Amino acid sequence: MPLFDVAVPDLGEFDEVEVIEILVAVGDEVALEDSLLTLESEKATMELPSPRAGVVREIAVSLGDKVSEGTVLMRIDA
């Protein structure tokens, strides 16, 4: 199966957000819309849902990382 990149979506008015929680591990099976990680801006937190079902093959960020729109967060074998 091909690897699918899960990236930071459009953040609206924010240039970057912080990764404050990683909810999955490499090897975990995820379903469509399962929460993958939590991002925090100056005003709010948001859980990022999985855009498809599959198996997490790589996590490309760490807790505390600052990320911006388009940054690859993880790869899913979908």
PDB file of N, CA and C in Angstrom:
ATOM      1  N   MET A   1       0.837  -1.189   0.000  1.00  0.00           N
ATOM      2  CA  MET A   1       0.000   0.000   0.000  1.00  0.00           C
ATOM      3  C   MET A   1       0.878   1.248   0.000  1.00  0.00           C
ATOM      4  N   PRO A   2       0.404   2.318  -0.636  1.00  0.00           N
ATOM      5  CA  PRO A   2       1.185   3.557  -0.648  1.00  0.00           C
ATOM      6  C   PRO A   2       1.099   4.280   0.698  1.00  0.00           C
ATOM      7  N   LEU A   3       2.148   5.022   1.009  1.00  0.00           N
ATOM      8  CA  LEU A   3       2.135   5.838   2.220  1.00  0.00           C
ATOM      9  C   LEU A   3       1.436   7.151   1.915  1.00  0.00           C
ATOM     10  N   PHE A   4       0.608   7.591   2.853  1.00  0.00           N
ATOM     11  CA  PHE A   4      -0.130   8.844   2.722  1.00  0.00           C
ATOM     12  C   PHE A   4       0.407   9.820   3.757  1.00  0.00           C
ATOM     13  N   ASP A   5       0.815  11.005   3.317  1.00  0.00           N
ATOM     14  CA  ASP A   5       1.311  12.031   4.237  1.00  0.00           C
ATOM     15  C   ASP A   5       0.145  12.737   4.920  1.00  0.00           C
ATOM     16  N   VAL A   6       0.189  12.804   6.243  1.00  0.00           N
ATOM     17  CA  VAL A   6      -0.771  13.589   7.010  1.00  0.00           C
ATOM     18  C   VAL A   6      -0.065  14.899   7.340  1.00  0.00           C
ATOM     19  N   ALA A   7      -0.612  16.005   6.841  1.00  0.00           N
ATOM     20  CA  ALA A   7       0.038  17.305   6.996  1.00  0.00           C
ATOM     21  C   ALA A   7      -0.847  18.267   7.780  1.00  0.00           C
ATOM     22  N   VAL A   8      -0.228  19.340   8.262  1.00  0.00           N
ATOM     23  CA  VAL A   8      -0.956  20.387   8.970  1.00  0.00           C
ATOM     24  C   VAL A   8      -1.916  21.052   7.980  1.00  0.00           C
ATOM     25  N   PRO A   9      -3.199  21.144   8.345  1.00  0.00           N
ATOM     26  CA  PRO A   9      -4.169  21.790   7.457  1.00  0.00           C
ATOM     27  C   PRO A   9      -4.026  23.315   7.488  1.00  0.00           C
ATOM     28  N   ASP A  10      -4.855  23.996   6.731  1.00  0.00           N
ATOM     29  CA  ASP A  10      -4.907  25.460   6.735  1.00  0.00           C
ATOM     30  C   ASP A  10      -5.166  25.926   8.167  1.00  0.00           C
ATOM     31  N   LEU A  11      -4.318  26.799   8.669  1.00  0.00           N
ATOM     32  CA  LEU A  11      -4.413  27.261  10.055  1.00  0.00           C
ATOM     33  C   LEU A  11      -5.143  28.590  10.196  1.00  0.00           C
ATOM     34  N   GLY A  12      -5.673  29.104   9.110  1.00  0.00           N
ATOM     35  CA  GLY A  12      -6.371  30.381   9.187  1.00  0.00           C
ATOM     36  C   GLY A  12      -5.404  31.501   9.493  1.00  0.00           C
ATOM     37  N   GLU A  13      -5.631  32.199  10.583  1.00  0.00           N
ATOM     38  CA  GLU A  13      -4.829  33.381  10.915  1.00  0.00           C
ATOM     39  C   GLU A  13      -3.486  33.066  11.576  1.00  0.00           C
ATOM     40  N   PHE A  14      -3.211  31.795  11.867  1.00  0.00           N
ATOM     41  CA  PHE A  14      -1.978  31.448  12.575  1.00  0.00           C
ATOM     42  C   PHE A  14      -0.896  30.955  11.626  1.00  0.00           C
ATOM     43  N   ASP A  15       0.341  31.399  11.861  1.00  0.00           N
ATOM     44  CA  ASP A  15       1.466  30.960  11.043  1.00  0.00           C
ATOM     45  C   ASP A  15       1.980  29.598  11.487  1.00  0.00           C
ATOM     46  N   GLU A  16       1.941  29.352  12.806  1.00  0.00           N
ATOM     47  CA  GLU A  16       2.412  28.070  13.312  1.00  0.00           C
ATOM     48  C   GLU A  16       1.677  27.710  14.591  1.00  0.00           C
ATOM     49  N   VAL A  17       1.658  26.412  14.874  1.00  0.00           N
ATOM     50  CA  VAL A  17       1.032  25.884  16.080  1.00  0.00           C
ATOM     51  C   VAL A  17       1.999  24.890  16.713  1.00  0.00           C
ATOM     52  N   GLU A  18       1.749  24.559  17.973  1.00  0.00           N
ATOM     53  CA  GLU A  18       2.627  23.630  18.693  1.00  0.00           C
ATOM     54  C   GLU A  18       1.969  22.257  18.813  1.00  0.00           C
ATOM     55  N   VAL A  19       2.764  21.213  18.645  1.00  0.00           N
ATOM     56  CA  VAL A  19       2.294  19.843  18.870  1.00  0.00           C
ATOM     57  C   VAL A  19       2.328  19.617  20.382  1.00  0.00           C
ATOM     58  N   ILE A  20       1.139  19.445  20.998  1.00  0.00           N
ATOM     59  CA  ILE A  20       1.111  19.289  22.457  1.00  0.00           C
ATOM     60  C   ILE A  20       0.757  17.871  22.903  1.00  0.00           C
ATOM     61  N   GLU A  21       0.278  17.045  21.968  1.00  0.00           N
ATOM     62  CA  GLU A  21      -0.065  15.671  22.332  1.00  0.00           C
ATOM     63  C   GLU A  21      -0.043  14.805  21.072  1.00  0.00           C
ATOM     64  N   ILE A  22       0.586  13.654  21.162  1.00  0.00           N
ATOM     65  CA  ILE A  22       0.582  12.677  20.074  1.00  0.00           C
ATOM     66  C   ILE A  22      -0.225  11.487  20.578  1.00  0.00           C
ATOM     67  N   LEU A  23      -1.330  11.196  19.902  1.00  0.00           N
ATOM     68  CA  LEU A  23      -2.305  10.233  20.396  1.00  0.00           C
ATOM     69  C   LEU A  23      -2.152   8.831  19.816  1.00  0.00           C
ATOM     70  N   VAL A  24      -1.222   8.662  18.884  1.00  0.00           N
ATOM     71  CA  VAL A  24      -0.998   7.355  18.251  1.00  0.00           C
ATOM     72  C   VAL A  24       0.489   7.034  18.278  1.00  0.00           C
ATOM     73  N   ALA A  25       0.813   5.789  18.004  1.00  0.00           N
ATOM     74  CA  ALA A  25       2.206   5.345  17.928  1.00  0.00           C
ATOM     75  C   ALA A  25       2.414   4.616  16.604  1.00  0.00           C
ATOM     76  N   VAL A  26       3.664   4.505  16.202  1.00  0.00           N
ATOM     77  CA  VAL A  26       3.989   3.747  14.997  1.00  0.00           C
ATOM     78  C   VAL A  26       3.467   2.318  15.165  1.00  0.00           C
ATOM     79  N   GLY A  27       2.774   1.832  14.137  1.00  0.00           N
ATOM     80  CA  GLY A  27       2.194   0.493  14.178  1.00  0.00           C
ATOM     81  C   GLY A  27       0.724   0.467  14.551  1.00  0.00           C
ATOM     82  N   ASP A  28       0.210   1.581  15.090  1.00  0.00           N
ATOM     83  CA  ASP A  28      -1.211   1.638  15.451  1.00  0.00           C
ATOM     84  C   ASP A  28      -2.083   1.655  14.205  1.00  0.00           C
ATOM     85  N   GLU A  29      -3.204   0.932  14.276  1.00  0.00           N
ATOM     86  CA  GLU A  29      -4.220   1.024  13.224  1.00  0.00           C
ATOM     87  C   GLU A  29      -5.134   2.180  13.573  1.00  0.00           C
ATOM     88  N   VAL A  30      -5.454   2.997  12.572  1.00  0.00           N
ATOM     89  CA  VAL A  30      -6.363   4.116  12.789  1.00  0.00           C
ATOM     90  C   VAL A  30      -7.509   4.028  11.787  1.00  0.00           C
ATOM     91  N   ALA A  31      -8.663   4.499  12.220  1.00  0.00           N
ATOM     92  CA  ALA A  31      -9.836   4.563  11.356  1.00  0.00           C
ATOM     93  C   ALA A  31     -10.002   6.000  10.864  1.00  0.00           C
ATOM     94  N   LEU A  32     -10.773   6.168   9.825  1.00  0.00           N
ATOM     95  CA  LEU A  32     -11.096   7.493   9.328  1.00  0.00           C
ATOM     96  C   LEU A  32     -11.652   8.330  10.471  1.00  0.00           C
ATOM     97  N   GLU A  33     -11.138   9.534  10.643  1.00  0.00           N
ATOM     98  CA  GLU A  33     -11.577  10.498  11.658  1.00  0.00           C
ATOM     99  C   GLU A  33     -11.065  10.211  13.069  1.00  0.00           C
ATOM    100  N   ASP A  34     -10.283   9.147  13.298  1.00  0.00           N
ATOM    101  CA  ASP A  34      -9.653   8.961  14.612  1.00  0.00           C
ATOM    102  C   ASP A  34      -8.730  10.141  14.882  1.00  0.00           C
ATOM    103  N   SER A  35      -8.661  10.599  16.124  1.00  0.00           N
ATOM    104  CA  SER A  35      -7.754  11.690  16.480  1.00  0.00           C
ATOM    105  C   SER A  35      -6.316  11.187  16.465  1.00  0.00           C
ATOM    106  N   LEU A  36      -5.438  11.934  15.804  1.00  0.00           N
ATOM    107  CA  LEU A  36      -4.032  11.546  15.676  1.00  0.00           C
ATOM    108  C   LEU A  36      -3.138  12.314  16.633  1.00  0.00           C
ATOM    109  N   LEU A  37      -3.362  13.614  16.724  1.00  0.00           N
ATOM    110  CA  LEU A  37      -2.563  14.442  17.626  1.00  0.00           C
ATOM    111  C   LEU A  37      -3.304  15.721  17.928  1.00  0.00           C
ATOM    112  N   THR A  38      -2.797  16.462  18.920  1.00  0.00           N
ATOM    113  CA  THR A  38      -3.410  17.720  19.319  1.00  0.00           C
ATOM    114  C   THR A  38      -2.439  18.853  19.046  1.00  0.00           C
ATOM    115  N   LEU A  39      -2.967  19.895  18.402  1.00  0.00           N
ATOM    116  CA  LEU A  39      -2.194  21.094  18.086  1.00  0.00           C
ATOM    117  C   LEU A  39      -2.745  22.249  18.904  1.00  0.00           C
ATOM    118  N   GLU A  40      -1.859  23.183  19.293  1.00  0.00           N
ATOM    119  CA  GLU A  40      -2.286  24.324  20.095  1.00  0.00           C
ATOM    120  C   GLU A  40      -1.793  25.616  19.470  1.00  0.00           C
ATOM    121  N   SER A  41      -2.730  26.567  19.324  1.00  0.00           N
ATOM    122  CA  SER A  41      -2.376  27.913  18.869  1.00  0.00           C
ATOM    123  C   SER A  41      -2.409  28.824  20.087  1.00  0.00           C
ATOM    124  N   GLU A  42      -2.274  30.113  19.856  1.00  0.00           N
ATOM    125  CA  GLU A  42      -2.340  31.059  20.973  1.00  0.00           C
ATOM    126  C   GLU A  42      -3.728  31.087  21.600  1.00  0.00           C
ATOM    127  N   LYS A  43      -4.752  30.748  20.817  1.00  0.00           N
ATOM    128  CA  LYS A  43      -6.129  30.897  21.284  1.00  0.00           C
ATOM    129  C   LYS A  43      -6.894  29.600  21.509  1.00  0.00           C
ATOM    130  N   ALA A  44      -6.444  28.503  20.916  1.00  0.00           N
ATOM    131  CA  ALA A  44      -7.251  27.284  20.986  1.00  0.00           C
ATOM    132  C   ALA A  44      -6.405  26.035  20.777  1.00  0.00           C
ATOM    133  N   THR A  45      -6.999  24.888  21.128  1.00  0.00           N
ATOM    134  CA  THR A  45      -6.384  23.602  20.804  1.00  0.00           C
ATOM    135  C   THR A  45      -7.303  22.885  19.822  1.00  0.00           C
ATOM    136  N   MET A  46      -6.712  22.040  18.986  1.00  0.00           N
ATOM    137  CA  MET A  46      -7.536  21.255  18.067  1.00  0.00           C
ATOM    138  C   MET A  46      -6.914  19.884  17.888  1.00  0.00           C
ATOM    139  N   GLU A  47      -7.780  18.882  17.872  1.00  0.00           N
ATOM    140  CA  GLU A  47      -7.331  17.529  17.574  1.00  0.00           C
ATOM    141  C   GLU A  47      -7.394  17.342  16.068  1.00  0.00           C
ATOM    142  N   LEU A  48      -6.348  16.766  15.518  1.00  0.00           N
ATOM    143  CA  LEU A  48      -6.285  16.532  14.079  1.00  0.00           C
ATOM    144  C   LEU A  48      -6.794  15.121  13.789  1.00  0.00           C
ATOM    145  N   PRO A  49      -7.888  14.998  13.008  1.00  0.00           N
ATOM    146  CA  PRO A  49      -8.425  13.680  12.689  1.00  0.00           C
ATOM    147  C   PRO A  49      -7.682  13.021  11.533  1.00  0.00           C
ATOM    148  N   SER A  50      -7.720  11.712  11.507  1.00  0.00           N
ATOM    149  CA  SER A  50      -7.097  10.973  10.415  1.00  0.00           C
ATOM    150  C   SER A  50      -7.909  11.163   9.134  1.00  0.00           C
ATOM    151  N   PRO A  51      -7.240  11.513   8.038  1.00  0.00           N
ATOM    152  CA  PRO A  51      -7.954  11.708   6.775  1.00  0.00           C
ATOM    153  C   PRO A  51      -8.321  10.397   6.089  1.00  0.00           C
ATOM    154  N   ARG A  52      -7.800   9.281   6.592  1.00  0.00           N
ATOM    155  CA  ARG A  52      -8.142   7.964   6.035  1.00  0.00           C
ATOM    156  C   ARG A  52      -7.760   6.871   7.025  1.00  0.00           C
ATOM    157  N   ALA A  53      -8.259   5.675   6.780  1.00  0.00           N
ATOM    158  CA  ALA A  53      -7.938   4.527   7.629  1.00  0.00           C
ATOM    159  C   ALA A  53      -6.622   3.911   7.176  1.00  0.00           C
ATOM    160  N   GLY A  54      -5.902   3.316   8.122  1.00  0.00           N
ATOM    161  CA  GLY A  54      -4.648   2.660   7.774  1.00  0.00           C
ATOM    162  C   GLY A  54      -3.811   2.389   9.006  1.00  0.00           C
ATOM    163  N   VAL A  55      -2.511   2.187   8.788  1.00  0.00           N
ATOM    164  CA  VAL A  55      -1.568   1.900   9.867  1.00  0.00           C
ATOM    165  C   VAL A  55      -0.524   3.007   9.898  1.00  0.00           C
ATOM    166  N   VAL A  56      -0.277   3.558  11.091  1.00  0.00           N
ATOM    167  CA  VAL A  56       0.738   4.606  11.244  1.00  0.00           C
ATOM    168  C   VAL A  56       2.113   3.982  11.007  1.00  0.00           C
ATOM    169  N   ARG A  57       2.852   4.493  10.031  1.00  0.00           N
ATOM    170  CA  ARG A  57       4.177   3.955   9.698  1.00  0.00           C
ATOM    171  C   ARG A  57       5.310   4.858  10.164  1.00  0.00           C
ATOM    172  N   GLU A  58       5.037   6.154  10.303  1.00  0.00           N
ATOM    173  CA  GLU A  58       6.092   7.091  10.725  1.00  0.00           C
ATOM    174  C   GLU A  58       5.445   8.293  11.388  1.00  0.00           C
ATOM    175  N   ILE A  59       6.052   8.760  12.469  1.00  0.00           N
ATOM    176  CA  ILE A  59       5.654  10.017  13.098  1.00  0.00           C
ATOM    177  C   ILE A  59       6.823  10.970  12.910  1.00  0.00           C
ATOM    178  N   ALA A  60       6.569  12.081  12.229  1.00  0.00           N
ATOM    179  CA  ALA A  60       7.639  12.984  11.804  1.00  0.00           C
ATOM    180  C   ALA A  60       7.834  14.184  12.722  1.00  0.00           C
ATOM    181  N   VAL A  61       7.056  14.264  13.809  1.00  0.00           N
ATOM    182  CA  VAL A  61       7.171  15.386  14.738  1.00  0.00           C
ATOM    183  C   VAL A  61       7.308  14.859  16.159  1.00  0.00           C
ATOM    184  N   SER A  62       7.708  15.755  17.052  1.00  0.00           N
ATOM    185  CA  SER A  62       7.833  15.430  18.472  1.00  0.00           C
ATOM    186  C   SER A  62       7.012  16.417  19.280  1.00  0.00           C
ATOM    187  N   LEU A  63       6.727  16.063  20.521  1.00  0.00           N
ATOM    188  CA  LEU A  63       6.031  16.993  21.407  1.00  0.00           C
ATOM    189  C   LEU A  63       6.813  18.293  21.498  1.00  0.00           C
ATOM    190  N   GLY A  64       6.098  19.399  21.448  1.00  0.00           N
ATOM    191  CA  GLY A  64       6.733  20.707  21.562  1.00  0.00           C
ATOM    192  C   GLY A  64       7.169  21.310  20.243  1.00  0.00           C
ATOM    193  N   ASP A  65       7.158  20.520  19.167  1.00  0.00           N
ATOM    194  CA  ASP A  65       7.539  21.065  17.854  1.00  0.00           C
ATOM    195  C   ASP A  65       6.549  22.135  17.421  1.00  0.00           C
ATOM    196  N   LYS A  66       7.060  23.173  16.791  1.00  0.00           N
ATOM    197  CA  LYS A  66       6.231  24.206  16.164  1.00  0.00           C
ATOM    198  C   LYS A  66       6.109  23.833  14.696  1.00  0.00           C
ATOM    199  N   VAL A  67       4.881  23.766  14.200  1.00  0.00           N
ATOM    200  CA  VAL A  67       4.644  23.354  12.822  1.00  0.00           C
ATOM    201  C   VAL A  67       3.753  24.371  12.125  1.00  0.00           C
ATOM    202  N   SER A  68       3.846  24.409  10.803  1.00  0.00           N
ATOM    203  CA  SER A  68       3.035  25.338  10.025  1.00  0.00           C
ATOM    204  C   SER A  68       2.277  24.578   8.945  1.00  0.00           C
ATOM    205  N   GLU A  69       1.370  25.271   8.283  1.00  0.00           N
ATOM    206  CA  GLU A  69       0.550  24.657   7.242  1.00  0.00           C
ATOM    207  C   GLU A  69       1.413  23.900   6.241  1.00  0.00           C
ATOM    208  N   GLY A  70       1.030  22.665   5.965  1.00  0.00           N
ATOM    209  CA  GLY A  70       1.747  21.846   4.992  1.00  0.00           C
ATOM    210  C   GLY A  70       2.835  20.963   5.574  1.00  0.00           C
ATOM    211  N   THR A  71       3.230  21.189   6.833  1.00  0.00           N
ATOM    212  CA  THR A  71       4.251  20.354   7.469  1.00  0.00           C
ATOM    213  C   THR A  71       3.740  18.917   7.600  1.00  0.00           C
ATOM    214  N   VAL A  72       4.537  17.949   7.159  1.00  0.00           N
ATOM    215  CA  VAL A  72       4.148  16.539   7.295  1.00  0.00           C
ATOM    216  C   VAL A  72       4.306  16.129   8.758  1.00  0.00           C
ATOM    217  N   LEU A  73       3.225  15.612   9.329  1.00  0.00           N
ATOM    218  CA  LEU A  73       3.202  15.206  10.732  1.00  0.00           C
ATOM    219  C   LEU A  73       3.458  13.713  10.900  1.00  0.00           C
ATOM    220  N   MET A  74       2.881  12.933  10.004  1.00  0.00           N
ATOM    221  CA  MET A  74       3.047  11.482  10.055  1.00  0.00           C
ATOM    222  C   MET A  74       2.683  10.888   8.710  1.00  0.00           C
ATOM    223  N   ARG A  75       3.012   9.610   8.561  1.00  0.00           N
ATOM    224  CA  ARG A  75       2.680   8.889   7.328  1.00  0.00           C
ATOM    225  C   ARG A  75       1.874   7.647   7.698  1.00  0.00           C
ATOM    226  N   ILE A  76       0.812   7.443   6.928  1.00  0.00           N
ATOM    227  CA  ILE A  76      -0.086   6.313   7.157  1.00  0.00           C
ATOM    228  C   ILE A  76      -0.057   5.409   5.935  1.00  0.00           C
ATOM    229  N   ASP A  77       0.063   4.112   6.177  1.00  0.00           N
ATOM    230  CA  ASP A  77      -0.028   3.108   5.120  1.00  0.00           C
ATOM    231  C   ASP A  77      -1.517   2.890   4.884  1.00  0.00           C
ATOM    232  N   ALA A  78      -2.047   3.503   3.829  1.00  0.00           N
ATOM    233  CA  ALA A  78      -3.504   3.511   3.639  1.00  0.00           C
ATOM    234  C   ALA A  78      -3.923   2.774   2.385  1.00  0.00           C
TER     235      ALA A  78
END
